[in-house]
Every structure is written in C-alpha cells, then in structure tokens.
PDB file of C-alpha atoms in Angstrom:
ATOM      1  CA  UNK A   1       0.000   0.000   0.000  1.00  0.00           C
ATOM      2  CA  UNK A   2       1.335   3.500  -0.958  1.00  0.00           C
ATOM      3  CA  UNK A   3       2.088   6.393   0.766  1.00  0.00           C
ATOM      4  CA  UNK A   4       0.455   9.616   0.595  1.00  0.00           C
ATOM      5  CA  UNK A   5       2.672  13.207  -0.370  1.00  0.00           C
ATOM      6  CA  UNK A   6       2.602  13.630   3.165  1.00  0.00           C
ATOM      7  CA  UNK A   7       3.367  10.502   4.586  1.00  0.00           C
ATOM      8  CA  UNK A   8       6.071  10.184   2.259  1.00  0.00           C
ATOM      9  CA  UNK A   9       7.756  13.250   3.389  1.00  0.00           C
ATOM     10  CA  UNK A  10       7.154  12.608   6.950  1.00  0.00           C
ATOM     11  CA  UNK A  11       8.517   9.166   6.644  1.00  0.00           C
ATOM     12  CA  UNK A  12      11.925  10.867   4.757  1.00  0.00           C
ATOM     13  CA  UNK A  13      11.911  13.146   7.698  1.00  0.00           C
ATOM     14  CA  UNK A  14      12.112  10.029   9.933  1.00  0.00           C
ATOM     15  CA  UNK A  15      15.127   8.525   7.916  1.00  0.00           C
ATOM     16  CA  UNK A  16      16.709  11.533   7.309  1.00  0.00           C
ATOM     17  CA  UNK A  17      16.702  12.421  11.432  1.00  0.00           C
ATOM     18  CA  UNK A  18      17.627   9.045  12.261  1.00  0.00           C
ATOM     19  CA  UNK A  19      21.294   9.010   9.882  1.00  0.00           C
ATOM     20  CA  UNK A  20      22.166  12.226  10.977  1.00  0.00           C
ATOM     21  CA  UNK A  21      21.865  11.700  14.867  1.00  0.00           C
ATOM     22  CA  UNK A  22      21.550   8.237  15.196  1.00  0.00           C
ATOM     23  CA  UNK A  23      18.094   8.248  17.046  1.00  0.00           C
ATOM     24  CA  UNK A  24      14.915   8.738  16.138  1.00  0.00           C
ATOM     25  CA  UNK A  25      12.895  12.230  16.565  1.00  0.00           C
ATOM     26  CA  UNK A  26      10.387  13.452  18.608  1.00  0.00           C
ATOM     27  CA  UNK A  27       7.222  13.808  17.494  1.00  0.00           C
ATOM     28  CA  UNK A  28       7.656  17.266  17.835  1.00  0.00           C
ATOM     29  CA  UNK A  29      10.833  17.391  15.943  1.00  0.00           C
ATOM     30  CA  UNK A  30       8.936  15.871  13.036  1.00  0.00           C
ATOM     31  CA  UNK A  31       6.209  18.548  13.523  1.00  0.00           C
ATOM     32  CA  UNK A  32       8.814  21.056  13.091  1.00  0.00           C
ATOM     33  CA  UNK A  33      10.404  19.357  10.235  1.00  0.00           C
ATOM     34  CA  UNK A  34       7.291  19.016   8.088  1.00  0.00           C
ATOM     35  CA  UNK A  35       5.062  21.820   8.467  1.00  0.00           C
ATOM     36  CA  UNK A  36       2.347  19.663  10.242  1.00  0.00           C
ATOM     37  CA  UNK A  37       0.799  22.208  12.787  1.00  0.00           C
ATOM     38  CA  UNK A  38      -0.066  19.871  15.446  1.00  0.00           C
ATOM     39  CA  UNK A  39       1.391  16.707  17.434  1.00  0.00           C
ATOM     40  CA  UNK A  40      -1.705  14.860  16.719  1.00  0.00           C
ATOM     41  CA  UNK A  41      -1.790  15.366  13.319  1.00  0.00           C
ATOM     42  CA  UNK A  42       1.680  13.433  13.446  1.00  0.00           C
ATOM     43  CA  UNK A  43       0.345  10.972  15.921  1.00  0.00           C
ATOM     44  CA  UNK A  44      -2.148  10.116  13.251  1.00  0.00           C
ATOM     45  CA  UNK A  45       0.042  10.145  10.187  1.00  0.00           C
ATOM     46  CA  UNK A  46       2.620   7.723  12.108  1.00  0.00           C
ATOM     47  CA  UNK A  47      -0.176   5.662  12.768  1.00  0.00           C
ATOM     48  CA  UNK A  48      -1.004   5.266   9.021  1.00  0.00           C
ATOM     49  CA  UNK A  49       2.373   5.056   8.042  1.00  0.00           C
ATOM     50  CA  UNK A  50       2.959   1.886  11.097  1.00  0.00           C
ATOM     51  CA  UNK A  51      -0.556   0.535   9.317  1.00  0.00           C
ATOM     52  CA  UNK A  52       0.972   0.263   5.866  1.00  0.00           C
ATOM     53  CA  UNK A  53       4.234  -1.435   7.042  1.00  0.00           C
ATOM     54  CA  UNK A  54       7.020   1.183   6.552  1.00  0.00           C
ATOM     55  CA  UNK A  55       7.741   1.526  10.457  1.00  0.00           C
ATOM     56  CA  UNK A  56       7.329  -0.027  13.297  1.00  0.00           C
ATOM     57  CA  UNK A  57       6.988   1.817  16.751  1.00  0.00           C
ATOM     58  CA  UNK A  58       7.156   1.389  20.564  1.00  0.00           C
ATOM     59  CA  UNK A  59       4.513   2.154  22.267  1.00  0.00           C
ATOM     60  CA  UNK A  60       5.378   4.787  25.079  1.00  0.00           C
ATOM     61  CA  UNK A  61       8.304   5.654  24.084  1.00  0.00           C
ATOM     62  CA  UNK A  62       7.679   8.540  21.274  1.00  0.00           C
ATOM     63  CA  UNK A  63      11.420   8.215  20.121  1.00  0.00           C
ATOM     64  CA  UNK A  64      11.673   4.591  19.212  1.00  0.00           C
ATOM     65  CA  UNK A  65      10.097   4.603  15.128  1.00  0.00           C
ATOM     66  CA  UNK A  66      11.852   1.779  13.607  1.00  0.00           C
ATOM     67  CA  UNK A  67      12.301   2.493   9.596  1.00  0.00           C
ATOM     68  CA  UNK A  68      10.895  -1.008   7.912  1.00  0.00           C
ATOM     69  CA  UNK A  69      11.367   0.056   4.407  1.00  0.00           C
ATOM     70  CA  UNK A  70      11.582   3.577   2.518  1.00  0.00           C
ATOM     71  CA  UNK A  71      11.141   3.307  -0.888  1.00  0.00           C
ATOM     72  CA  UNK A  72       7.773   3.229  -2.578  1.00  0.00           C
ATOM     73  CA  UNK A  73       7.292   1.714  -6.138  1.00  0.00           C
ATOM     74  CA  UNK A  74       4.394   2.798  -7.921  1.00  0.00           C
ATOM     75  CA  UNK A  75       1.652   0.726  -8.157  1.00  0.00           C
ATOM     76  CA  UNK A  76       3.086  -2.240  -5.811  1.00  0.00           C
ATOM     77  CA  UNK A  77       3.994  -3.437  -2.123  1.00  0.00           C
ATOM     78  CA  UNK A  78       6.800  -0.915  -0.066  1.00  0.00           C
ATOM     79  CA  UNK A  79      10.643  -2.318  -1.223  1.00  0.00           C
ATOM     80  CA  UNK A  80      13.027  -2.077   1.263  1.00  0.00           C
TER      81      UNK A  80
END
C-alpha cells in the first residue's frame, strides 16, 4: 500500500533524522520538520504510516520509530 505526499515526506523526515543523529525524533521534531501544525496530526500520520508497514513503533516511548522500508514503487507493495 502506498504512501500519501505527506506521509512520504514525513517518513523521509524520519530517515533523514535518524542518519544524521543516530536516534529517532520526537514527534515534535517531526512537527517542526514538516510543516504539520499539530502533534496529533503526526500521531495520526505515524499511525497510518505503522498501518501500511514502513515503520514499526514502541509504544510509550515517542522516540523509538523503527524504519521497515523507505522506498515506494508505484503501483506495488513498499521495497526495502
């Protein structure tokens, strides 16, 4: 299942956070990072993007998003 424009850039966010400190960000961080106004709205757009399989997350701990994949080919299943 694809990604929305969105997603997609929240997700590069993500992956693009975690090589350059080694860590994953905050949902805030990723607020910050991709225009989205409100932690909920990222809340719910991490949810969708844990629903399609990309990441993988621990609950309670807003700093552990495992990547699963990254790249999208139109048309077909995530590739990693």
């Amino acid at each position: 299942m694809s990604l929305t424009k969105k997603q997609k850039e929240i997700l590069d966010a993500i992956v693009a956070f975690q090589e350059d400190k080694g860590y994953s960000p905050s949902y805030r961080e990723i607020a910050d990072m991709t225009q989205v106004s409100s932690i909920g709205g990222i809340a719910a757009h991490i949810q969708k993007i844990e629903a399609r399989g990309y990441i993988r997350t621990i609950k309670g701990n807003r700093r552990m998003i495992e990547v699963l994949r990254t790249k999208v080919t139109p048309g077909s299943e995530p590739v990693l």
